[in-house]
Coordinates of C-alpha atoms and ligand atoms in Angstrom, one line a residue:
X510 CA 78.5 135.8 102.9
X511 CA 80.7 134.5 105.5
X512 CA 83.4 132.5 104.2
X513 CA 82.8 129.2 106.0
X514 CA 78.9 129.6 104.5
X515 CA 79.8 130.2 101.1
X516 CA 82.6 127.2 101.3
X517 CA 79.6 125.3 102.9
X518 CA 77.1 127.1 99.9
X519 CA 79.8 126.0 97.2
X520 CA 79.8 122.4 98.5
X521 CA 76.8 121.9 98.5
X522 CA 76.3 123.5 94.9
X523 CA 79.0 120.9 94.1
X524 CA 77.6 117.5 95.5
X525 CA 73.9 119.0 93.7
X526 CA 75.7 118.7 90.1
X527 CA 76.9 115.2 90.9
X528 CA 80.7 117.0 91.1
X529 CA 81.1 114.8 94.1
X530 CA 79.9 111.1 94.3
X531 CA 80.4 108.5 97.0
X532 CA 79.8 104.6 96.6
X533 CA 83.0 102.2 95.3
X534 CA 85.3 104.3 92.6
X535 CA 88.8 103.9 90.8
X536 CA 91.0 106.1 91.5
X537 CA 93.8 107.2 88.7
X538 CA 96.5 105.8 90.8
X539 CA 94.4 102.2 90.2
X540 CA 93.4 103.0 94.3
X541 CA 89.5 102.2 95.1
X542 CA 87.7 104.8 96.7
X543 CA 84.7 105.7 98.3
X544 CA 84.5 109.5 97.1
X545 CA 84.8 110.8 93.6
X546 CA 85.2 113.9 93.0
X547 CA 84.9 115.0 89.2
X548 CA 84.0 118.5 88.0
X549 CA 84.4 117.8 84.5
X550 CA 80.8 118.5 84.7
X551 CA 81.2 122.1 85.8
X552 CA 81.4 123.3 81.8
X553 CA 77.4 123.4 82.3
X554 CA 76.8 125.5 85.0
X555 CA 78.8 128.6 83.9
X556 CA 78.1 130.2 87.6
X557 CA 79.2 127.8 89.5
X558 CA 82.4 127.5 86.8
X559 CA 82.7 131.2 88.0
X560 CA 82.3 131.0 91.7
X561 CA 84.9 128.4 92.0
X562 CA 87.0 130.5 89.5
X563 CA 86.8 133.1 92.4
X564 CA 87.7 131.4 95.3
X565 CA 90.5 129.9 93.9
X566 CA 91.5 133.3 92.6
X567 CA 91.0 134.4 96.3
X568 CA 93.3 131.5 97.3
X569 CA 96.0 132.3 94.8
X570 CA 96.5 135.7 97.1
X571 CA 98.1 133.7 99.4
X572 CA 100.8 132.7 96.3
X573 CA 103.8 134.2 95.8
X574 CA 103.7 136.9 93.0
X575 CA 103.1 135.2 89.4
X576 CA 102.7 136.4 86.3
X577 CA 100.8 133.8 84.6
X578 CA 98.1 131.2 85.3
X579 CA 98.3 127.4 84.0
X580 CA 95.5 125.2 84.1
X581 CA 95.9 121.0 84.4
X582 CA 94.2 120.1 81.4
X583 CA 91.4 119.2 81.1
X584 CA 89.0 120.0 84.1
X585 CA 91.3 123.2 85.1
X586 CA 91.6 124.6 81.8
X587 CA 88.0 125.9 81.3
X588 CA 88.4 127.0 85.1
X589 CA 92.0 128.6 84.6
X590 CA 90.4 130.4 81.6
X591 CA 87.8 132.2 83.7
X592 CA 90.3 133.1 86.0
X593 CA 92.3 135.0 83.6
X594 CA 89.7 137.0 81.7
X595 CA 88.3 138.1 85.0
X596 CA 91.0 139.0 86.7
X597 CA 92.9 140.2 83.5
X598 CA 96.1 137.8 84.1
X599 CA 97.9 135.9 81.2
X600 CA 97.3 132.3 80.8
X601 CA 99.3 129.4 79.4
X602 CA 98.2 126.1 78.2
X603 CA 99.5 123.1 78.5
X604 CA 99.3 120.7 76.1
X605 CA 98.3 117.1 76.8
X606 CA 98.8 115.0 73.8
X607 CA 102.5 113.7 73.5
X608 CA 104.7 115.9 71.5
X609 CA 104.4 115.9 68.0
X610 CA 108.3 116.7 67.8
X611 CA 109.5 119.5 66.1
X612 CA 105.6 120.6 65.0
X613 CA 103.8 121.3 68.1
X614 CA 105.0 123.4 71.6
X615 CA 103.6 121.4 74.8
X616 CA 103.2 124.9 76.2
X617 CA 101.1 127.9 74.7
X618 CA 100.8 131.0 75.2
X619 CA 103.6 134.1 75.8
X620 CA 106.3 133.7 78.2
X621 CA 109.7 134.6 79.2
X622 CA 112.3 132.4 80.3
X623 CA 112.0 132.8 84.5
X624 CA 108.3 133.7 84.7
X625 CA 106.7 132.3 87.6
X626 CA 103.4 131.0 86.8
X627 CA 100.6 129.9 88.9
X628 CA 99.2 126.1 88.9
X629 CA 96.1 125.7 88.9
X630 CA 94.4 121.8 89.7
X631 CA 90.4 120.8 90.7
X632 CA 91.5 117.9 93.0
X633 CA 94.6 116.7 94.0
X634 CA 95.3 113.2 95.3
X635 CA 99.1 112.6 95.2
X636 CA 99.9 115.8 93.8
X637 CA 101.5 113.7 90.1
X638 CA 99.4 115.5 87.8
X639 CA 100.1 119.0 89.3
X640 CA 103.9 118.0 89.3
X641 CA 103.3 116.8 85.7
X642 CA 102.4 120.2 84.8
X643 CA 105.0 121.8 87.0
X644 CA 107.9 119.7 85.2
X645 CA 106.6 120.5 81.8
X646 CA 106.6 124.5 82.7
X647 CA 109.6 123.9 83.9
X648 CA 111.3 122.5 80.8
X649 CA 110.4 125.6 78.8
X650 CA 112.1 127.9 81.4
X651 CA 109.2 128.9 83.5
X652 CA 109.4 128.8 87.4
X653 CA 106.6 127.2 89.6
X654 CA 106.1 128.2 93.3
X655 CA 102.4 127.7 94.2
X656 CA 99.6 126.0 92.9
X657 CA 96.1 126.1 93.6
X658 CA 93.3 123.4 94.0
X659 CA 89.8 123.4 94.6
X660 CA 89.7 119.8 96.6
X661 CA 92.8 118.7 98.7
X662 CA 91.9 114.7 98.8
X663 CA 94.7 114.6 101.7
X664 CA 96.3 111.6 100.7
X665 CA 99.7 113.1 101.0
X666 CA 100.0 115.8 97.8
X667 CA 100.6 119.0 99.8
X668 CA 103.7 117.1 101.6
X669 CA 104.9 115.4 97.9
X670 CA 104.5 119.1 96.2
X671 CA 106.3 120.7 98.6
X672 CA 108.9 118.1 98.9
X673 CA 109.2 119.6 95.4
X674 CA 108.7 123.0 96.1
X675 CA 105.6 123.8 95.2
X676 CA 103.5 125.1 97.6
X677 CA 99.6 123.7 97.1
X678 CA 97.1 126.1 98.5
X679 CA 93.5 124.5 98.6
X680 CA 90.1 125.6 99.2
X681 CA 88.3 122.2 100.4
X682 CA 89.8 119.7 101.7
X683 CA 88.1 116.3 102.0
X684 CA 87.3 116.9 105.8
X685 CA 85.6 119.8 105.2
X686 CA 83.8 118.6 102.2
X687 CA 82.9 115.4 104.0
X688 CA 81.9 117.3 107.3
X689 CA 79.7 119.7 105.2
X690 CA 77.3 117.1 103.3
X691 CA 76.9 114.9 106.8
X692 CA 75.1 118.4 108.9
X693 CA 73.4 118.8 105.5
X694 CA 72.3 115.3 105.5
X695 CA 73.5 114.2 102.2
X696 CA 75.8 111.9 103.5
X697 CA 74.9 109.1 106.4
X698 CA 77.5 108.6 109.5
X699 CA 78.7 105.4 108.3
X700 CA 79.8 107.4 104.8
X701 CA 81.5 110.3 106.4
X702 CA 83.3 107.9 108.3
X703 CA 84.2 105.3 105.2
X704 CA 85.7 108.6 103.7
X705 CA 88.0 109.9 106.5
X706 CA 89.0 106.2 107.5
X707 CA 90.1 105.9 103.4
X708 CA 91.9 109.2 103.3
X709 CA 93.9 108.4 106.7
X710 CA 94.8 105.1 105.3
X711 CA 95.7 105.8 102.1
X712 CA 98.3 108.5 102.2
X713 CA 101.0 108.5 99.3
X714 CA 103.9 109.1 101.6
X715 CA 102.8 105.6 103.5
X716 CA 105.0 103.2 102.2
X717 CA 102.6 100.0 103.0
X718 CA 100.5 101.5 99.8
X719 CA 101.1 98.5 97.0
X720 CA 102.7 100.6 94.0
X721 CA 100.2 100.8 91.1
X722 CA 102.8 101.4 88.9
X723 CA 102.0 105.4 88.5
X724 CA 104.9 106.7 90.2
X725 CA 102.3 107.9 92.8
X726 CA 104.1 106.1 95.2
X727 CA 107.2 107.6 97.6
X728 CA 108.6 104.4 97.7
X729 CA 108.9 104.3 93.7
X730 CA 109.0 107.8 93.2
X731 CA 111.2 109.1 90.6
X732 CA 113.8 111.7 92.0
X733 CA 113.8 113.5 89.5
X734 CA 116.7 111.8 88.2
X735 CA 117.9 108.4 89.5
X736 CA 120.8 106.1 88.3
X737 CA 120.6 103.4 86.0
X738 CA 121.8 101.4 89.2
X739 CA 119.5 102.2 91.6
X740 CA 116.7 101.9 88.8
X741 CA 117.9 98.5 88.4
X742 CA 117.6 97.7 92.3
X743 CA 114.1 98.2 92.3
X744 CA 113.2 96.1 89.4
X745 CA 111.3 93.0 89.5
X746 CA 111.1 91.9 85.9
X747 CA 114.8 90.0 85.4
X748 CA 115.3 91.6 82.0
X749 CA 114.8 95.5 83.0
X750 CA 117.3 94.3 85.5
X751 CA 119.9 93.0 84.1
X752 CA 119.4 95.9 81.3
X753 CA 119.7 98.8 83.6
X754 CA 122.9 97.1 85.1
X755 CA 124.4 96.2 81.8
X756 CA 124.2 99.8 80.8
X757 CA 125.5 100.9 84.2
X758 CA 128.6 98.9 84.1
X759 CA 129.2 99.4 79.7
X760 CA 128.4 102.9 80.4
X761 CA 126.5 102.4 77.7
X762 CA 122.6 103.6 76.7
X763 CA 123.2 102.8 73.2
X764 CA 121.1 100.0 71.2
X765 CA 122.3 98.5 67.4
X766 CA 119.8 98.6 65.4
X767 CA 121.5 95.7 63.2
X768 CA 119.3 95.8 60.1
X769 CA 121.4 94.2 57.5
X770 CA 120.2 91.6 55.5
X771 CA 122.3 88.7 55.8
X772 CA 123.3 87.0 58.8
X773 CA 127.2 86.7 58.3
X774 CA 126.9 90.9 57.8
X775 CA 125.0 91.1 61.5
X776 CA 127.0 88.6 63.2
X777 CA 130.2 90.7 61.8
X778 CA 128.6 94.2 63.0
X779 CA 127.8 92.6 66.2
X780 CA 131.0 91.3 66.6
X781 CA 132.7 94.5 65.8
X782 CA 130.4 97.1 68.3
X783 CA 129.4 94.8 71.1
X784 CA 130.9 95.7 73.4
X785 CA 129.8 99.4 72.9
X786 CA 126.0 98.5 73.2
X787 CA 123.9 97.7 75.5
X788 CA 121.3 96.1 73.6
X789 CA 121.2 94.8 69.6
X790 CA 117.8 95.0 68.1
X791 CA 117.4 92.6 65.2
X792 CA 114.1 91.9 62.4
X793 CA 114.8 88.3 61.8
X794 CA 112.0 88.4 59.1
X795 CA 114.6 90.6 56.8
X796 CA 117.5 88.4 57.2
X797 CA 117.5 86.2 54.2
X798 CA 119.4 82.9 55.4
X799 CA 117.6 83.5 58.7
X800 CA 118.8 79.9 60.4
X801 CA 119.5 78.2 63.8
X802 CA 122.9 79.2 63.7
X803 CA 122.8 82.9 63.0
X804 CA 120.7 82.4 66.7
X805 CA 123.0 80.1 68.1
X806 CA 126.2 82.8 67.3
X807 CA 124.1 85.9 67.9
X808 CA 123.8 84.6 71.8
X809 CA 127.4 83.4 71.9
X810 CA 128.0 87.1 71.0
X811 CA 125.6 88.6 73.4
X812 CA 127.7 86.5 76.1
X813 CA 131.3 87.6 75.0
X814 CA 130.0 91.3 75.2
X815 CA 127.2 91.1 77.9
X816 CA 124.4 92.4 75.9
X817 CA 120.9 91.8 75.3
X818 CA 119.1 90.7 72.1
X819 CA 115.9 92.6 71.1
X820 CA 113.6 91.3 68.5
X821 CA 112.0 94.2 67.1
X822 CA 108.7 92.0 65.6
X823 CA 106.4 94.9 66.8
X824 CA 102.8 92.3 67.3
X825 CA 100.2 93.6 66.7
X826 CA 97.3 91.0 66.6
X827 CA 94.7 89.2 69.0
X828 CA 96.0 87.5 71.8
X829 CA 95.9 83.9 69.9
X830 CA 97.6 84.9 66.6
X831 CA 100.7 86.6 68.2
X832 CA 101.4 83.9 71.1
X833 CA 101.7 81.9 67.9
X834 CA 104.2 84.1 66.3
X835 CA 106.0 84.9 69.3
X836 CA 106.4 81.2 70.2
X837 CA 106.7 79.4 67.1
X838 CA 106.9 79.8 63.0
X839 CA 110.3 79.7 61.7
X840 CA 112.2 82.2 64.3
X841 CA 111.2 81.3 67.7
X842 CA 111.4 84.4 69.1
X843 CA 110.8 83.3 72.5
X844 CA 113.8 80.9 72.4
X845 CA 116.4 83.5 71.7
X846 CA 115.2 87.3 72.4
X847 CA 115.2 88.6 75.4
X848 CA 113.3 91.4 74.2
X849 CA 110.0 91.7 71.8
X850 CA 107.8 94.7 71.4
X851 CA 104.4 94.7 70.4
X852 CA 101.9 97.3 69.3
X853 CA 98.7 98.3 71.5
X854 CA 96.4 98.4 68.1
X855 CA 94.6 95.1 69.5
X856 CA 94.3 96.1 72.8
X857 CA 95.8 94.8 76.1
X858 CA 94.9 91.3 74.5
X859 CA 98.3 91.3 72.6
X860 CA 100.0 91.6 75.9
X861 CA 97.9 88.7 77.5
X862 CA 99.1 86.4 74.3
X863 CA 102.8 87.4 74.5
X864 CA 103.0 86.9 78.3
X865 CA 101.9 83.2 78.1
X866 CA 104.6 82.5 76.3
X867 CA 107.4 85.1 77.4
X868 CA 106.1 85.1 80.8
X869 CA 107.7 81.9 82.1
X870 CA 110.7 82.0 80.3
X871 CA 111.7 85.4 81.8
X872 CA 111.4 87.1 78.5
X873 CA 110.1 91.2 78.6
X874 CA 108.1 93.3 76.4
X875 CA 108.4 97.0 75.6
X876 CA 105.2 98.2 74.3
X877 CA 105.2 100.7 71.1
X878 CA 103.7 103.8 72.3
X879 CA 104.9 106.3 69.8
X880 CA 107.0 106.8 66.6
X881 CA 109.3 108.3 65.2
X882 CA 107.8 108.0 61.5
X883 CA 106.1 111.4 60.0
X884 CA 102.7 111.8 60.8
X885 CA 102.3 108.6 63.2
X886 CA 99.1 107.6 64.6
X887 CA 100.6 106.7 68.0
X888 CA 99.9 110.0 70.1
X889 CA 97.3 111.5 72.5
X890 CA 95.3 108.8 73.8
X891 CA 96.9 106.0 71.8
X892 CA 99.8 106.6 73.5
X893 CA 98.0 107.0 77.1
X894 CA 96.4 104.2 76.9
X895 CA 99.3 102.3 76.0
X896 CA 100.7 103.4 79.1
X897 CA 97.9 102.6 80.7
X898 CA 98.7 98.7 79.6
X899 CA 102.3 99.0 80.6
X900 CA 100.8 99.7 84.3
X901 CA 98.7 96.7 84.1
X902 CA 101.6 94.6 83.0
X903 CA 104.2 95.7 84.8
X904 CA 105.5 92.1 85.4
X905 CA 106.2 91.5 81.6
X906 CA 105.7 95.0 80.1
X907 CA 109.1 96.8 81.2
X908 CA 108.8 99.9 79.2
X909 CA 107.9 102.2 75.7
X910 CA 109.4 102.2 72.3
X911 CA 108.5 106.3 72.3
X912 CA 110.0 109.7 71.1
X913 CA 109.6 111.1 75.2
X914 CA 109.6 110.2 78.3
X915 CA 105.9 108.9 79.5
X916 CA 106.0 108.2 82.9
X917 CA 108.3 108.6 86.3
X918 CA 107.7 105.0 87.8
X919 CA 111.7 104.3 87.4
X920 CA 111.1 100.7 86.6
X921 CA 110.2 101.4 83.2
X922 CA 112.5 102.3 80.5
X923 CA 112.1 104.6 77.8
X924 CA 113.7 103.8 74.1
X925 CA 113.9 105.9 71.4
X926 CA 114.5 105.2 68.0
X927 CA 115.1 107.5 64.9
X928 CA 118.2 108.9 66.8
X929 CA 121.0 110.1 64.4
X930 CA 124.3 113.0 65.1
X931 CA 122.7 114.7 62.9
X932 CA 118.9 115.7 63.0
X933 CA 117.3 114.9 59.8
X934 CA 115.1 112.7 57.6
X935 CA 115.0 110.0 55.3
X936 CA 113.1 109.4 52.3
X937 CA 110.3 106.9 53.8
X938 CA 109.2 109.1 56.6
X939 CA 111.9 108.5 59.3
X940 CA 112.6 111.5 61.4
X941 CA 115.6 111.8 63.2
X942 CA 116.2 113.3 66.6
X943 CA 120.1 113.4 67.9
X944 CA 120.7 111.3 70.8
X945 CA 121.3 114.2 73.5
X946 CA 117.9 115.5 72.3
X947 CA 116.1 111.8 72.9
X948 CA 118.0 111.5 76.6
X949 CA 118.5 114.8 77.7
X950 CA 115.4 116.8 76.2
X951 CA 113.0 114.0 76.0
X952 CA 114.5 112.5 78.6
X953 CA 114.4 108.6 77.3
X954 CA 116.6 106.1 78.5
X955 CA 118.1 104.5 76.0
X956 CA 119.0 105.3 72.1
X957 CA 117.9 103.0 68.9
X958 CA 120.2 103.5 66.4
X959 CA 120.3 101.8 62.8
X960 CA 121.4 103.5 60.0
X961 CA 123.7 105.8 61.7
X962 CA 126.1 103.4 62.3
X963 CA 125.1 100.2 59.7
X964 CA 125.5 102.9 57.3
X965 CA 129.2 104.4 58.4
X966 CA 132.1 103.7 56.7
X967 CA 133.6 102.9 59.8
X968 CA 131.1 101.5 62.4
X969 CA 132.7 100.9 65.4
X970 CA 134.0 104.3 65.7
X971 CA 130.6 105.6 64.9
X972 CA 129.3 103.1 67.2
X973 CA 131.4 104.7 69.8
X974 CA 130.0 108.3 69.0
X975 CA 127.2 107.6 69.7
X976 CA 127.7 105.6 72.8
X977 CA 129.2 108.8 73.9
X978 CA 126.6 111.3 72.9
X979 CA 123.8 109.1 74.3
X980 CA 125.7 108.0 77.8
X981 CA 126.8 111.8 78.0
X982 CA 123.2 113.3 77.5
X983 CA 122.5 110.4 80.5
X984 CA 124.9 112.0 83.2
X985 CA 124.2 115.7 81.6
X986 CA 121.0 114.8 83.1
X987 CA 121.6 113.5 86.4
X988 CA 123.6 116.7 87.3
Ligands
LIG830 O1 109.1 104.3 65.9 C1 110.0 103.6 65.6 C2 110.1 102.3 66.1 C3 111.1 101.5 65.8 S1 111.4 100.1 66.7 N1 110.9 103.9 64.6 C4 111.9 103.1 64.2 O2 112.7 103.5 63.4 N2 112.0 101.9 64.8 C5 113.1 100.9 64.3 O3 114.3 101.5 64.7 C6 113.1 100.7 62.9 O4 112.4 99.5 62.5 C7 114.6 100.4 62.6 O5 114.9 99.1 62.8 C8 115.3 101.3 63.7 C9 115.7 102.6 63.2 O6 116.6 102.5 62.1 P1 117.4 103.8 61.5 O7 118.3 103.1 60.5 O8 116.4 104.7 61.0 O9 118.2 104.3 62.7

């Protein structure tokens, strides 16, 4: 068969199992669109699984020599996996579910450090998820120079890969695709047109696209590294602000975890390290003579050394309980933190609840998305859905309590907890990671630590090590 008939065959084959739709859909980047294409469904027709293994084996000719295939899970796994049995080249998977540190690789399979491997994606819209992918081989020493895609959307992801030089090689692209089903009749005039007007409108390298948050958008787009500074520029919530400034100007990524349990011993700490943090995390509700004045001097403090207060109350109830706790009780958080966190557990409910209070009083939220306890529940889709929550809250949500990093939109921020010198445990579960692994491996913004320097017999030189170690791992990473 000619190639333009089988491409026109293959379509065809494609819109038949409902791998195309068209009517009013959601894109991933939060975008509505008129065309969906999803080939999930292709795991039941294994010929047509093997047909569009081929032409995008046929397309990877035009890649430059690899020796290993990578799929993006999950729709390109099943499809990568064809292509390497029949064509008898190693594959690699890549893990989806957020690392399970120190247990799990995020990439499996045989490799050596500098092996090019080939990308292989079923539709490509902004190009994020390849680049996803791309980073991750990356990280584990492999080199990426072309991927492959079965559906080019063109909405600007061949220009944002190459800008980070990958080269995209596709077999359909939407013109094509669209062109095809309207001379076969399966799509009306006004359709074809819908689709073509949407793709020329909604490119991701035009800047008039509102930002969903994803770090789809050029105008957000994470560099791969920026500066705490210019992160700060482009923040809208107050808090993420000022914090991303603070820890500019302190050179500082470090947060005191100051879990003592009387307030004179916290004030003291605080007094003593202040000025080496960037934030200090308290749990009133383990302070014994918890009291207005221990709030009163804990802000005096946070003025003298220009930090912020985080109160680490970790919510986790419907809407209506926590704006209760939040707002009232005995602590009033919402008078005196800047900072709360809450866990996802209820659903985006818990974020509603916490906003009507925190909301108005320019208060932020950081949403618990994993942790650093043994055997934690908060991974795979827990955690992406929690992400998915920050994205919808973006005004009051202004980033993770996680082990990694979880997404590139620069506005968020990324802190990690269980961070001591010293990798380690303790004997109630906590693991700890050391702060250059947190910011430079993971590549979180900003270090939690408790015991490490509550603990030392001289705090505010160990309060200094670790400021060091965590704003060192920072600039590490931005060369
Ligand atoms: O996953 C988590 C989340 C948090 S906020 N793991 C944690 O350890 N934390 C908190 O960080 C924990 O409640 C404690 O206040 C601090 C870590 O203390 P450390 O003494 O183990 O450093």
């Amino acid at each position: 068969m000619q190639v333009e008939s089988r491409l026109e065959d293959l379509i065809l084959k494609l819109f038949d199992i409902e791998g195309v739709k068209f009517g009013d859909f959601k894109l991933k980047s939060g975008i509505q669109s008129p065309a969906y294409f999803d080939l999930r469904v292709i795991v039941s027709y294994p010929k047509l699984m093997r047909e569009v293994s081929q032409v995008l084996w046929e397309t990877a000719k035009n890649a430059q020599k690899f020796v290993s295939i990578c799929g993006v899970p999950y729709t390109a796994l099943p499809i990568a996996s064809v292509m390497s049995v029949d064509n008898d080249v190693p594959m690699l998977i890549r893990r989806r579910e957020a690392k399970d540190y120190g247990t799990k690789k995020m990439i499996e399979g045989k490799y050596e450090k500098g092996d090019v491997c080939l990308v292989v994606e079923d539709v490509v819209t902004s190009g994020s998820s390849v680049y996803e992918t791309v980073e991750l081989l990356n990280e584990y020493g492999l080199q990426v120079k072309d991927a492959v895609v079965l559906l080019e959307r063109e909405q600007g992801g061949t220009e944002r890969l190459k800008r980070d030089g990958v080269n995209l090689h596709s077999v359909i692209t939407m013109t094509q695709l669209v062109s095809v089903l309207k001379k076969n009749g399966k799509i009306d005039e006004t359709m074809y047109s819908r689709v073509l007007k949407f793709v020329a409108g909604n490119r991701f390298d035009n800047p008039t696209i509102p930002s969903v948050g994803s770090g789809d958008t050029p105008a957000k787009k994470a560099k791969s590294e920026m500066t705490y500074k210019e992160r700060a520029n482009l923040c809208k919530n107050s808090v993420s602000k000022q914090l991303l400034e603070i820890m500019e100007q302190k050179q500082s990524n470090l947060a005191v975890s100051a879990d003592h349990t009387s307030a004179s011993d916290i004030l003291q700490l605080v007094d003593q390290v202040g000025s080496k943090v960037c934030i200090v995390k308290t749990h009133a509700d383990i302070i014994d003579d918890f009291s207005d004045t221990f709030v009163h001097k804990l802000q005096e403090l946070a003025k003298k050394h220009n930090f912020l207060i985080f109160e680490d109350r970790k919510f986790g109830d419907i809407g209506n309980t926590v704006l209760h706790q939040y707002k009232g009780g005995i602590h009033k958080i919402a008078d005196w933190a800047d900072i709360v966190n809450a866990h996802t557990v209820p659903g985006a409910g818990v974020v509603t609840g916490l906003k009507q209070v925190g909301g108005d009083k320019n208060k932020a939220c950081l949403l618990v998305a994993e942790m650093s306890s043994s055997g934690s529940l908060a991974k795979g889709d827990y955690t992406r859905a929690t992400v998915e929550i920050a994205k919808e809250n973006s005004d009051f949500v202004i980033g993770f309590i996680c082990q990694n990093k979880l997404m590139d939109d620069p506005v968020f921020i990324h802190m990690t907890p269980g961070v001591k010198l010293k990798s380690g445990t303790d004997s109630l579960g906590q693991q700890y990671i050391t702060p250059k692994d947190a910011v430079f491996v993971n590549k979180s913004d900003l270090i939690i630590v408790g015991r490490g320097i509550t603990a030392a017999s001289d705090p505010v030189a160990e309060a200094e090590l670790y400021r060091k170690a965590g704003y060192d791992a920072y600039l590490e990473r931005l060369a």
